[in-house]
mmCIF file of C-alpha atoms and ligand atoms in Angstrom:
data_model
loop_
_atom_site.group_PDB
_atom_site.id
_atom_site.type_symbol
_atom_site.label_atom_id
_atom_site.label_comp_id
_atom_site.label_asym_id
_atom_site.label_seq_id
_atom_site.Cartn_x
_atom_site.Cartn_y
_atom_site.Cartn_z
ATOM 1 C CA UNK A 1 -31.151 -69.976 34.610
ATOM 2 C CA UNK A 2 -29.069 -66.815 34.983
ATOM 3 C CA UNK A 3 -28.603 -64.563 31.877
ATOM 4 C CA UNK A 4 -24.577 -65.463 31.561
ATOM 5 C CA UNK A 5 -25.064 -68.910 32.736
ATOM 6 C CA UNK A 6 -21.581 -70.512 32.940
ATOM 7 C CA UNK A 7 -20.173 -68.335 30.524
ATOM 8 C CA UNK A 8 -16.553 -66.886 30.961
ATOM 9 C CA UNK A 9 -15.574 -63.126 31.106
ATOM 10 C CA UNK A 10 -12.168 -61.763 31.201
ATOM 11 C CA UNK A 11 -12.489 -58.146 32.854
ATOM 12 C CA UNK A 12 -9.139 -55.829 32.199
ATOM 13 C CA UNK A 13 -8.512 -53.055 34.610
ATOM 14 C CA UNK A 14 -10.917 -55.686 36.766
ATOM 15 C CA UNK A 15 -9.287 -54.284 40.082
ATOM 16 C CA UNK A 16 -11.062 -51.475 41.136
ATOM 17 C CA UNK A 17 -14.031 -48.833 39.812
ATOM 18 C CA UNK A 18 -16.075 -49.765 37.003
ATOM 19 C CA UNK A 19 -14.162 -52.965 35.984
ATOM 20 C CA UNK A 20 -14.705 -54.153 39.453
ATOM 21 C CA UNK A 21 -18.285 -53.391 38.745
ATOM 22 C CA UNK A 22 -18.408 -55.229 35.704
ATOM 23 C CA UNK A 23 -16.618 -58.267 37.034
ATOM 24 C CA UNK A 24 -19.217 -58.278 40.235
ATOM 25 C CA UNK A 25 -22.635 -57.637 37.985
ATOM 26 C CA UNK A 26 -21.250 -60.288 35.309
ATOM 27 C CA UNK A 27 -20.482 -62.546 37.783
ATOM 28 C CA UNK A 28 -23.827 -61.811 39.463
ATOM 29 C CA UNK A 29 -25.441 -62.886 36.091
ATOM 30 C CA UNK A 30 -23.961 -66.352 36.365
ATOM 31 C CA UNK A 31 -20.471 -65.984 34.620
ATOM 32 C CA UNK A 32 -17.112 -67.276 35.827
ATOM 33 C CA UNK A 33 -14.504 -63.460 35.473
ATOM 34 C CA UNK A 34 -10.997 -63.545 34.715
ATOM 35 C CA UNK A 35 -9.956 -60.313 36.521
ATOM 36 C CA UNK A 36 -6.921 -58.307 35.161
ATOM 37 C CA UNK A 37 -5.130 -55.804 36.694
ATOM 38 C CA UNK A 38 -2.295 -54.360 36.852
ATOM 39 C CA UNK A 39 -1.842 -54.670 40.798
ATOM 40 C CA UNK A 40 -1.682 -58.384 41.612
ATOM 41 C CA UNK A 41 -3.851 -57.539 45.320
ATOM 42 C CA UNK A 42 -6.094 -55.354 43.663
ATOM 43 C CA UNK A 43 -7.062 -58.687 41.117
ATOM 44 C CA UNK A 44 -7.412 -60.969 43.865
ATOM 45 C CA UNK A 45 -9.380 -58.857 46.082
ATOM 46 C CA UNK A 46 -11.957 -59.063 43.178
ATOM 47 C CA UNK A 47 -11.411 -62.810 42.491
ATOM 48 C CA UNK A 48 -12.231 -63.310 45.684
ATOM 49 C CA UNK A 49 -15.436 -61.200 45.829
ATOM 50 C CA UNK A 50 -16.603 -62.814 42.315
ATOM 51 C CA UNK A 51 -15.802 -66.409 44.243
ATOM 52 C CA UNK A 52 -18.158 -65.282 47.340
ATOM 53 C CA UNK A 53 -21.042 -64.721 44.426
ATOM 54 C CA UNK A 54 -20.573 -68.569 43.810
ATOM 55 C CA UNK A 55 -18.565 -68.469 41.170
ATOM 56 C CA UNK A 56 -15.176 -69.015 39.449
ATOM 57 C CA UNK A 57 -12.577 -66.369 39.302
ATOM 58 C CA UNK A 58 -8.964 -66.349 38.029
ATOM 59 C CA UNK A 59 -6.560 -63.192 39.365
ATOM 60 C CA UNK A 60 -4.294 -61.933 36.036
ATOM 61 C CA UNK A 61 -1.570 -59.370 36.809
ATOM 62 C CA UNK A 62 -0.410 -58.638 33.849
ATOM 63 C CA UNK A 63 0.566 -54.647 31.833
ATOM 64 C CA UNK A 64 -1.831 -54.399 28.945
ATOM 65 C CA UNK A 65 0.526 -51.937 27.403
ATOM 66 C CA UNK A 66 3.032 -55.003 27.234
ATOM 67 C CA UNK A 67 2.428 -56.908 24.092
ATOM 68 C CA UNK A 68 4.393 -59.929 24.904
ATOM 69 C CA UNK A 69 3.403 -60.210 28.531
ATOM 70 C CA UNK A 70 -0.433 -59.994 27.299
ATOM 71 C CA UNK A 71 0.488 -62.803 24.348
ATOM 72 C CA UNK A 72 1.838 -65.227 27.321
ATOM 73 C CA UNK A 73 -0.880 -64.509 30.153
ATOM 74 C CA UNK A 74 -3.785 -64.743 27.371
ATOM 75 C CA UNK A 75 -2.232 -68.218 26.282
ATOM 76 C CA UNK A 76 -2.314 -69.308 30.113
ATOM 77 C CA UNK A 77 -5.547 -68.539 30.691
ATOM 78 C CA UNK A 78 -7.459 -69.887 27.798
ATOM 79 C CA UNK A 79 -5.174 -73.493 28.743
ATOM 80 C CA UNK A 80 -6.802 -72.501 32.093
ATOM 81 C CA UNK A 81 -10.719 -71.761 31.406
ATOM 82 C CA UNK A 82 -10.967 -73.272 28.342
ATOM 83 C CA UNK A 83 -13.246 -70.968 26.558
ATOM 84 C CA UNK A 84 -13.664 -67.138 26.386
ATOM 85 C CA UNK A 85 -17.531 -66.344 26.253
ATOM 86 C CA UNK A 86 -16.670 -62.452 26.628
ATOM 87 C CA UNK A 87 -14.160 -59.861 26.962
ATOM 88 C CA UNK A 88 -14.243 -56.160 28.501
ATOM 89 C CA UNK A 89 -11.277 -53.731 27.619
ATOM 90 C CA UNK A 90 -11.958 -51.731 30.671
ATOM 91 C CA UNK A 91 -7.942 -50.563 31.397
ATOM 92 C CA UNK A 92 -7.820 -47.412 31.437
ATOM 93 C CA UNK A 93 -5.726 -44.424 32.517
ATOM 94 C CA UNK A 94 -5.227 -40.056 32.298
ATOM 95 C CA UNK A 95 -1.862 -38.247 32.325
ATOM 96 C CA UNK A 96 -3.759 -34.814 31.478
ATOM 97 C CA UNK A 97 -1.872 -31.483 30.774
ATOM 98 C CA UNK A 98 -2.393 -29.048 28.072
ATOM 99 C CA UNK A 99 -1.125 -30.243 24.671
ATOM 100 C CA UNK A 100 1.851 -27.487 24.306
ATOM 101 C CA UNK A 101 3.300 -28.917 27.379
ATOM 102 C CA UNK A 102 2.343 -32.624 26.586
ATOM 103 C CA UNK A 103 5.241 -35.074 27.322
ATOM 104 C CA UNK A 104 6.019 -37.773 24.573
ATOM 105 C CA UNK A 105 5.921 -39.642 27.831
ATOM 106 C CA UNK A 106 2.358 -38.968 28.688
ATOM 107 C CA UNK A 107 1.044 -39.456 25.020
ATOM 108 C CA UNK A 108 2.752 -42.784 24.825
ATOM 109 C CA UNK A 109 1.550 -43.541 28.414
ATOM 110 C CA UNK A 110 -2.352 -43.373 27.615
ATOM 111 C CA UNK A 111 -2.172 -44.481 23.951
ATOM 112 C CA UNK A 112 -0.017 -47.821 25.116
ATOM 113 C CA UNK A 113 -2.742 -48.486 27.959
ATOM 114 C CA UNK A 114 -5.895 -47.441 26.213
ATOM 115 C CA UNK A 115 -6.119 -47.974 23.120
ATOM 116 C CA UNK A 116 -3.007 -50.402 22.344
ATOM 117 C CA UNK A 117 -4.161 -52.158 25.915
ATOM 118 C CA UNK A 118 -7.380 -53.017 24.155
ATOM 119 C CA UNK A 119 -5.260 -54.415 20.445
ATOM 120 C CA UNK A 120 -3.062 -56.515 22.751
ATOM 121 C CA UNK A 121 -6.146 -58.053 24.777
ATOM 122 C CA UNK A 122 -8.287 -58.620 21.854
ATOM 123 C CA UNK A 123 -5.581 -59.910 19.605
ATOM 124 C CA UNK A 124 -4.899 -62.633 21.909
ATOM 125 C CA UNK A 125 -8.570 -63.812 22.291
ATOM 126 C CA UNK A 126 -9.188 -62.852 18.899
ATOM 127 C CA UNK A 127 -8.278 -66.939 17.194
ATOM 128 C CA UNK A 128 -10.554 -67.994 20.530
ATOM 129 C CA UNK A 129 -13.519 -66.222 19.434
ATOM 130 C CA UNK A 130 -13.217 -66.683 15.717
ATOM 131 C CA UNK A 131 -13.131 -70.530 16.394
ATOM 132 C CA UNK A 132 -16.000 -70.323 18.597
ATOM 133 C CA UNK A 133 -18.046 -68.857 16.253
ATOM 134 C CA UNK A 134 -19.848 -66.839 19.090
ATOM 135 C CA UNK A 135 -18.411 -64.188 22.206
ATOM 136 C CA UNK A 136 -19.013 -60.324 23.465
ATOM 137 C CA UNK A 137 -16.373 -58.033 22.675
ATOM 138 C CA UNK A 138 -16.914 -54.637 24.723
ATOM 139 C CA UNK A 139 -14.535 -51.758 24.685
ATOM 140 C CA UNK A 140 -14.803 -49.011 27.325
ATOM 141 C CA UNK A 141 -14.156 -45.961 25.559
ATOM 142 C CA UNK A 142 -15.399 -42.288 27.071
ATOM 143 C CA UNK A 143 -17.737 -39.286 26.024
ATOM 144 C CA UNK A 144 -14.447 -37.609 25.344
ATOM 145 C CA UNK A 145 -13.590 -39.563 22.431
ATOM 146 C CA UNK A 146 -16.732 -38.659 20.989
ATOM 147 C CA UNK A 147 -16.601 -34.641 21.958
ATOM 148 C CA UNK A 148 -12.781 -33.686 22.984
ATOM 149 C CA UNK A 149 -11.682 -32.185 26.412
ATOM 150 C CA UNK A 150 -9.119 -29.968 27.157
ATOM 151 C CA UNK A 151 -6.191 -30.866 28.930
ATOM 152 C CA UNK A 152 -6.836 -34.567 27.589
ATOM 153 C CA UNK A 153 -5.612 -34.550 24.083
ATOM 154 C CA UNK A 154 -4.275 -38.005 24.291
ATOM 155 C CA UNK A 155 -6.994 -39.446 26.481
ATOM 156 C CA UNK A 156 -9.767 -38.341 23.719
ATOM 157 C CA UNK A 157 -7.401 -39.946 20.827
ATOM 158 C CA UNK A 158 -7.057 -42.759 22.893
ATOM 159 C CA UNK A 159 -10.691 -42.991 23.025
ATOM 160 C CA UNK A 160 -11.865 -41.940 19.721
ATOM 161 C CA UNK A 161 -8.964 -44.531 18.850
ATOM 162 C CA UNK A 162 -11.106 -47.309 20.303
ATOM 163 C CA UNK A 163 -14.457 -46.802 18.860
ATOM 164 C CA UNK A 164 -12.723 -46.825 14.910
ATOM 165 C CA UNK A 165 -11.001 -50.083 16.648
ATOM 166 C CA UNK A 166 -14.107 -51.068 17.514
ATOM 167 C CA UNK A 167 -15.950 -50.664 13.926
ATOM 168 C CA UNK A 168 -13.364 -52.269 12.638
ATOM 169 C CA UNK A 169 -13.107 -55.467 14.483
ATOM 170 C CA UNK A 170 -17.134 -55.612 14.665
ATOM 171 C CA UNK A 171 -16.872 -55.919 11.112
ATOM 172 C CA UNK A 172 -13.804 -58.802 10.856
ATOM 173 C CA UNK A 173 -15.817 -61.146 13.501
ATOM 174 C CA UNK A 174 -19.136 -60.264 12.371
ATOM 175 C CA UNK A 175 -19.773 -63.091 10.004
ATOM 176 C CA UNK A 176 -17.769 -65.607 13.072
ATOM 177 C CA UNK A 177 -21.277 -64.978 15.245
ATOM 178 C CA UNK A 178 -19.259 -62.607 17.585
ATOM 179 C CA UNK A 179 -20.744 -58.884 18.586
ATOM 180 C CA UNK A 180 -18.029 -56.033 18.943
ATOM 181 C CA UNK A 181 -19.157 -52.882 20.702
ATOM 182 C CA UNK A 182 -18.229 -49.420 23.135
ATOM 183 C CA UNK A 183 -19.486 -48.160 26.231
ATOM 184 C CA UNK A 184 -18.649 -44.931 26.420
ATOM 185 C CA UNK A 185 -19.063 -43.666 30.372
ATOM 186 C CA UNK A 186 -19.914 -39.865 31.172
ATOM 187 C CA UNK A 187 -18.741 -38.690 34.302
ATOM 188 C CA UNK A 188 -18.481 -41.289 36.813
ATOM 189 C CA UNK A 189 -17.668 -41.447 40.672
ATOM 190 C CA UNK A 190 -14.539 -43.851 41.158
ATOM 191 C CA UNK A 191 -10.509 -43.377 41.549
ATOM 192 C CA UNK A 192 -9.885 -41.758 38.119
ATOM 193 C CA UNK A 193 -12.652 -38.848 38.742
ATOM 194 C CA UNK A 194 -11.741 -38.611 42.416
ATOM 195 C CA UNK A 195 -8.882 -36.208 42.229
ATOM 196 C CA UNK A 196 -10.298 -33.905 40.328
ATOM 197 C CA UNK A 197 -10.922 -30.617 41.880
ATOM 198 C CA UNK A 198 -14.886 -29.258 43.306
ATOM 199 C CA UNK A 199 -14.988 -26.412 40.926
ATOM 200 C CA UNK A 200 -14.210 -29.194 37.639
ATOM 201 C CA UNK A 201 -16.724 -31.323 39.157
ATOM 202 C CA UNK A 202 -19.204 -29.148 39.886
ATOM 203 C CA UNK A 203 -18.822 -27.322 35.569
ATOM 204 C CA UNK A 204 -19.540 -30.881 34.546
ATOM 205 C CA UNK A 205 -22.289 -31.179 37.118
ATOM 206 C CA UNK A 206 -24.108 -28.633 35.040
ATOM 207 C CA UNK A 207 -23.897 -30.201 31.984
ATOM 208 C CA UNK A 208 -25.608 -33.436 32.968
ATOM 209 C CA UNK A 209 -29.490 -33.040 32.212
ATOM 210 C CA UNK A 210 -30.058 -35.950 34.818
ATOM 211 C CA UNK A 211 -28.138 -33.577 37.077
ATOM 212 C CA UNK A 212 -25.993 -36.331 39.028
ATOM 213 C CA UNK A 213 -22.319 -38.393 38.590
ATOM 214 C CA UNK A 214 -22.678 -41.947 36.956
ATOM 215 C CA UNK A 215 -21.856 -44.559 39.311
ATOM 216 C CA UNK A 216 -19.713 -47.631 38.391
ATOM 217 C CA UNK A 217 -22.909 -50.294 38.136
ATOM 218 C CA UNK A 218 -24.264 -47.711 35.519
ATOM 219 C CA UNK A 219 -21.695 -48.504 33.340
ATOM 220 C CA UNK A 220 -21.804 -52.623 34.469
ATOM 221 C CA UNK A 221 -25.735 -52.967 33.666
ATOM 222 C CA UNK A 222 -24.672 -51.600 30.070
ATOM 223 C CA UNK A 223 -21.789 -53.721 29.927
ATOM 224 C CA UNK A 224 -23.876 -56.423 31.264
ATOM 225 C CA UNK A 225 -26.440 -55.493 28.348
ATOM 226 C CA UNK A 226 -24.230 -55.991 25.037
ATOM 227 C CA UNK A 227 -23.034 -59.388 26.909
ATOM 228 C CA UNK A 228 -26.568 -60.944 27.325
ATOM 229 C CA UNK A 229 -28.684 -62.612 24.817
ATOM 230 C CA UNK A 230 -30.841 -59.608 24.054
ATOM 231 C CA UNK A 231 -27.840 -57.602 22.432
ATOM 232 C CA UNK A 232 -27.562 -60.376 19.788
ATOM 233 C CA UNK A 233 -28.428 -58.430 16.104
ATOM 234 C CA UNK A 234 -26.168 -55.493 17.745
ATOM 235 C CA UNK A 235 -22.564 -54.914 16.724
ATOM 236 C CA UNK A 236 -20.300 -51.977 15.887
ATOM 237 C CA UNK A 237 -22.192 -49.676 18.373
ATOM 238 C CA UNK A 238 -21.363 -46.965 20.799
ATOM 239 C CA UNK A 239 -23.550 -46.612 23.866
ATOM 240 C CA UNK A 240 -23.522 -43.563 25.492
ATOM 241 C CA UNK A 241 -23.992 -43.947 29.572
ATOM 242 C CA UNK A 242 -23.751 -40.713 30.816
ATOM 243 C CA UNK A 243 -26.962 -39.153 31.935
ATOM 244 C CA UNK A 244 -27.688 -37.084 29.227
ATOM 245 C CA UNK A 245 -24.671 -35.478 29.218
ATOM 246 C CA UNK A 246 -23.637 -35.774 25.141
ATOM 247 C CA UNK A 247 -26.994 -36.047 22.940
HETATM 248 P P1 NDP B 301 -9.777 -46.588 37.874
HETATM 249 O O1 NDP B 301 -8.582 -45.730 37.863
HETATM 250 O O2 NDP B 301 -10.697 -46.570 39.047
HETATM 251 O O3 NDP B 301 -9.354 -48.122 37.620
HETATM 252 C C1 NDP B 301 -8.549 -48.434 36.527
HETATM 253 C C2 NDP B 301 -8.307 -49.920 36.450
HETATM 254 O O4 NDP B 301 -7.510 -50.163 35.291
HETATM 255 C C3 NDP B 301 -7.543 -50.468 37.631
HETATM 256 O O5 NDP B 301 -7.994 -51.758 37.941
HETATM 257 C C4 NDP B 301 -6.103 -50.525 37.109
HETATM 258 O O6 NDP B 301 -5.309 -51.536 37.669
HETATM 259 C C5 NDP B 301 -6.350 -50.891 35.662
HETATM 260 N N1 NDP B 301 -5.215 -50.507 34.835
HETATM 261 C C6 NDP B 301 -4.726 -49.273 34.586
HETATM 262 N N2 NDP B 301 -3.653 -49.340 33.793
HETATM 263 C C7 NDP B 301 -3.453 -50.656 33.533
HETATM 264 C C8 NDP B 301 -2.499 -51.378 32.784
HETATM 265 N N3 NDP B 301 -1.516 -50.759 32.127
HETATM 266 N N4 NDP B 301 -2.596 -52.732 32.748
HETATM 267 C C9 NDP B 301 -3.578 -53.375 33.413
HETATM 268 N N5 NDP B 301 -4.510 -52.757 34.147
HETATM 269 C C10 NDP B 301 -4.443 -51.410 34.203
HETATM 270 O O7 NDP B 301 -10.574 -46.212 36.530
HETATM 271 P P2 NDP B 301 -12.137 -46.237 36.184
HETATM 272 O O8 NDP B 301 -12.764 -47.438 36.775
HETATM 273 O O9 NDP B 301 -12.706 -44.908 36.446
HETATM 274 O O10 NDP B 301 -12.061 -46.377 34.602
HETATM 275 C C11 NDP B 301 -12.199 -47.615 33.927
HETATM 276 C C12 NDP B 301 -12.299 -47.345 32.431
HETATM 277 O O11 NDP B 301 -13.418 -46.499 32.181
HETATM 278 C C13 NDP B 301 -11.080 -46.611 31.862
HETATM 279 O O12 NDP B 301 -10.804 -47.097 30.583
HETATM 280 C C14 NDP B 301 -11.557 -45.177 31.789
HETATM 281 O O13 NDP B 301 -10.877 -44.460 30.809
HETATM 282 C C15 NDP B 301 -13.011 -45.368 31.431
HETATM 283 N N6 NDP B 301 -13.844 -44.224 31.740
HETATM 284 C C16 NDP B 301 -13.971 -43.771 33.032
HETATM 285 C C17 NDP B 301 -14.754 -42.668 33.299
HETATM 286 C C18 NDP B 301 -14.931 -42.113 34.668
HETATM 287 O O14 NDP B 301 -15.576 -41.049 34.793
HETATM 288 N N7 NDP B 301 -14.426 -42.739 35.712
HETATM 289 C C19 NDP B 301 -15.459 -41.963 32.226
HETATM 290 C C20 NDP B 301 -15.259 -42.536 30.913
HETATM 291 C C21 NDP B 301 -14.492 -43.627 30.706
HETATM 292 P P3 NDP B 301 -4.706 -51.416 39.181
HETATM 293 O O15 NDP B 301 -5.888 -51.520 40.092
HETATM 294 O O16 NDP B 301 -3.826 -52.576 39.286
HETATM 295 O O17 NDP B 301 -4.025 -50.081 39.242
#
């Protein structure tokens, strides 16, 4: 018996770089993944790698920043699997720039996906859960929202955003059996960290003790952690996966 045995995950920003890596190890542990992304192909590229691991997979294109459009492709999905074992707010995105020359645009941007991305989600799921009486919450939030960064003033609210969201809903499902917690990722090798220039990457460098870049099944063994059986008694938690990097 695998550790998510027939359980069902819904993965957002499931597409590519760690959510992909969350939807493979989860699915790798014996759970069915609903993949969500924003890119239709990117989804089903996943589904279909989750499907070659012998199990189930759904492909959800759907804006997490859009309320509504979150409301209607939650509804379809639990008519569609039923049950919701877990759920991963993984979306994510930067617009960085220094804050004097910060666009309402770009603030609005990263809050809507981020942080609001993760209200919409969880919202939707939230009457699933409760009814349950069981189910993994797990928000990906970032070292910056626990230590600031410049250039991403509304990436570290975003982020800091999520773990208070976090508290808070740990603490309104507690008592319904159901575990709400953060990751929060260091500096890790996928899309989002890609563009970002040799000399940035190589100041961060030195201020990881375990002196390398996270890669995205880092984060997945964590998330993969607070969804199993042996994260039961925790809830309301932010787990640092970053080599050392804030301590
Ligand atoms: P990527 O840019 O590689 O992937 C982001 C994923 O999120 C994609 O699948 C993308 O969909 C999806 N996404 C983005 N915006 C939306 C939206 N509005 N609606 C639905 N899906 C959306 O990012 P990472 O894998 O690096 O990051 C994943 C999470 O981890 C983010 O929340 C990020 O902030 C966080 N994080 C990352 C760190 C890092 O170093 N990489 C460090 C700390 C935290 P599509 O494929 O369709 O574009």
């Amino acid at each position: 018996m695998k550790l998510l045995e027939n359980q069902v995950a819904v993965v957002t920003g499931g597409g590519r770089g760690i959510g992909r890596a969350v939807a493979l190890k989860l699915a790798g542990e014996g759970a069915d993944i609903v993949v969500v992304s924003r890119t239709a192909e990117n989804a089903q590229k996943v589904a279909a790698e989750v499907q070659a691991l012998g199990r189930q997979a759904w492909a959800v294109a759907v804006d997490v920043a859009d309320g509504p459009a979150v409301t209607a492709a939650a509804e379809t999905l639990v008519e569609q699997v039923k049950k919701v074992d877990i759920l991963v707010n993984n979306a994510g995105i930067t617009r960085d720039g220094l804050l004097m020359r910060m666009s309402d645009a770009d603030w609005d941007t990263v809050l809507n996906t981020n942080l609001k991305g993760a209200f919409h989600f969880t919202r939707a799921l939230f009457r699933v859960f409760a009814r349950q009486r069981s189910g993994r919450i797990i928000n990906i939030s970032s070292v910056i929202g626990l230590i600031g960064n410049p250039g991403q003033a509304n990436y570290a609210a975003s982020k800091a955003g999520l773990i208070g969201f976090t508290q808070s809903v740990a603490r309104e499902l507690a008592g319904r059996g159901v575990t709400v917690n953060a990751v929060a990722p260091g500096f890790i090798e996928t899309d989002m960290t890609a563009e970002l220039n040799e000399t940035l990457k190589a100041n961060i460098l030195r201020q990881i003790p375990m002196a390398r870049f996270g890669a995205a099944e880092d984060i997945a063994e964590a998330v993969c952690f607070l969804a199993g059986p042996g994260a039961r008694y925790i809830t309301g938690q932010v787990l640092t996966v970053d080599g050392g990097m804030v301590m």
